[in-house]
Amino acid sequence: MSEYLVHLTNQAAFQRILTDGELRASRKPFGAARHVRDVEIAQQSVCLSEIPLDYLSRLVDRRGQFGVGYAKRAVAMAGGAPVWYLRKDSPVADEFKRLVENARGDDGSPTSQNDPVWNLTPYIDFPGPYWDTEYEFEWEREWRIEGLKVNTDEVRFLFAPERHHHETARLWSGGPTPAMIDTTWPMDRIQDVLAKRAL
């Protein structure tokens, strides 16, 4: 779908990311064990998307206009992985839920925090209908990872409205400033910026 993975956010969070030099896991747990007591920390992740750049507007509406774009292979080499979407109530989802239940005691807490299943659960979601809502986000093609350095040459571009490009370049401290993209630009301009930077 794309050779890039993107993390979009709001301006304040983006400035913290550039200042800290890393993307840190959200305090919110993700995945199939996000509600399991005593393993919440192991379920915290940085979320990225493999969405093609010409569909960015769908993600911007949900996340924000500021962010970071990585080479996908770099995230994979650092331990990131795509989220596995197991359809709610499907046989595969039910089988995985049994693995999680087998790793829990009678009180619902883990029998062991070292059970390998807790290393998998952050990467598994169950899309489908839930009461009065639909959880349908497969189109985001989400990836997750524990954390990522930002000041690295594996950052291929930064997202910010054009009026913030000078300030963004000033905050960057990882060597040559990556290409900067305004998410409202037409696709041909985005491709032109990326092509020039690749030369």
Short mmCIF file of N, CA, C and O in Angstrom, two decimals, residues 33 36-39 98-118:
data_model
loop_
_atom_site.label_atom_id
_atom_site.label_comp_id
_atom_site.label_asym_id
_atom_site.label_seq_id
_atom_site.Cartn_x
_atom_site.Cartn_y
_atom_site.Cartn_z
N ALA A 33 -5.82 -7.11 24.86
CA ALA A 33 -5.74 -7.21 26.32
C ALA A 33 -5.76 -5.83 26.98
O ALA A 33 -5.32 -5.68 28.12
N VAL A 36 -7.20 -5.94 30.42
CA VAL A 36 -6.72 -6.96 31.36
C VAL A 36 -5.86 -6.29 32.43
O VAL A 36 -4.84 -5.65 32.12
N ARG A 37 -6.28 -6.44 33.68
CA ARG A 37 -5.58 -5.85 34.81
C ARG A 37 -4.16 -6.41 34.92
O ARG A 37 -3.92 -7.58 34.67
N ASP A 38 -3.21 -5.57 35.27
CA ASP A 38 -1.82 -5.92 35.55
C ASP A 38 -0.94 -6.14 34.32
O ASP A 38 0.25 -6.43 34.47
N VAL A 39 -1.48 -6.00 33.12
CA VAL A 39 -0.62 -6.03 31.93
C VAL A 39 -0.82 -4.77 31.08
O VAL A 39 -0.38 -4.71 29.93
N ARG A 98 -9.56 -17.32 23.37
CA ARG A 98 -9.34 -18.47 24.27
C ARG A 98 -7.90 -18.49 24.78
O ARG A 98 -7.65 -18.83 25.93
N LEU A 99 -6.95 -18.14 23.91
CA LEU A 99 -5.54 -18.06 24.36
C LEU A 99 -5.39 -17.04 25.49
O LEU A 99 -4.68 -17.27 26.47
N VAL A 100 -6.05 -15.89 25.32
CA VAL A 100 -5.98 -14.84 26.35
C VAL A 100 -6.63 -15.32 27.64
O VAL A 100 -6.06 -15.16 28.73
N GLU A 101 -7.80 -15.94 27.53
CA GLU A 101 -8.49 -16.43 28.74
C GLU A 101 -7.67 -17.50 29.44
O GLU A 101 -7.64 -17.56 30.68
N ASN A 102 -6.97 -18.34 28.70
CA ASN A 102 -6.14 -19.39 29.30
C ASN A 102 -4.93 -18.81 30.04
O ASN A 102 -4.34 -19.49 30.87
N ALA A 103 -4.58 -17.57 29.72
CA ALA A 103 -3.45 -16.92 30.38
C ALA A 103 -3.90 -16.10 31.59
O ALA A 103 -3.10 -15.42 32.22
N ARG A 104 -5.21 -16.20 31.92
CA ARG A 104 -5.75 -15.45 33.05
C ARG A 104 -6.23 -16.41 34.13
O ARG A 104 -6.69 -17.52 33.84
N GLY A 105 -6.14 -15.98 35.36
CA GLY A 105 -6.62 -16.77 36.48
C GLY A 105 -8.11 -16.57 36.71
O GLY A 105 -8.79 -15.85 35.97
N ASP A 106 -8.63 -17.19 37.78
CA ASP A 106 -10.06 -17.10 38.09
C ASP A 106 -10.51 -15.68 38.39
O ASP A 106 -11.67 -15.32 38.18
N ASP A 107 -9.58 -14.84 38.88
CA ASP A 107 -9.94 -13.46 39.21
C ASP A 107 -9.79 -12.52 38.01
O ASP A 107 -10.01 -11.32 38.12
N GLY A 108 -9.39 -13.06 36.86
CA GLY A 108 -9.27 -12.26 35.65
C GLY A 108 -7.89 -11.66 35.42
O GLY A 108 -7.60 -11.14 34.35
N SER A 109 -7.01 -11.73 36.43
CA SER A 109 -5.66 -11.19 36.26
C SER A 109 -4.76 -12.25 35.63
O SER A 109 -5.06 -13.44 35.67
N PRO A 110 -3.63 -11.84 35.06
CA PRO A 110 -2.74 -12.80 34.40
C PRO A 110 -2.18 -13.83 35.38
O PRO A 110 -1.84 -13.50 36.51
N THR A 111 -2.11 -15.09 34.94
CA THR A 111 -1.44 -16.10 35.77
C THR A 111 0.05 -15.84 35.77
O THR A 111 0.75 -16.17 36.72
N SER A 112 0.57 -15.23 34.68
CA SER A 112 1.97 -14.82 34.59
C SER A 112 2.07 -13.63 33.66
O SER A 112 1.54 -13.67 32.54
N GLN A 113 2.74 -12.58 34.11
CA GLN A 113 2.94 -11.43 33.23
C GLN A 113 3.95 -11.74 32.13
O GLN A 113 4.10 -10.96 31.19
N ASN A 114 4.65 -12.87 32.24
CA ASN A 114 5.64 -13.27 31.23
C ASN A 114 5.07 -14.20 30.18
O ASN A 114 5.81 -14.68 29.32
N ASP A 115 3.78 -14.48 30.24
CA ASP A 115 3.18 -15.35 29.22
C ASP A 115 3.36 -14.69 27.85
O ASP A 115 3.07 -13.50 27.68
N PRO A 116 3.85 -15.44 26.84
CA PRO A 116 4.09 -14.85 25.51
C PRO A 116 2.85 -14.21 24.87
O PRO A 116 3.00 -13.33 24.02
N VAL A 117 1.66 -14.61 25.28
CA VAL A 117 0.46 -14.04 24.66
C VAL A 117 0.39 -12.53 24.88
O VAL A 117 -0.11 -11.80 24.02
N TRP A 118 0.94 -12.03 26.00
CA TRP A 118 0.87 -10.59 26.28
C TRP A 118 1.77 -9.79 25.33
O TRP A 118 1.61 -8.58 25.20
#
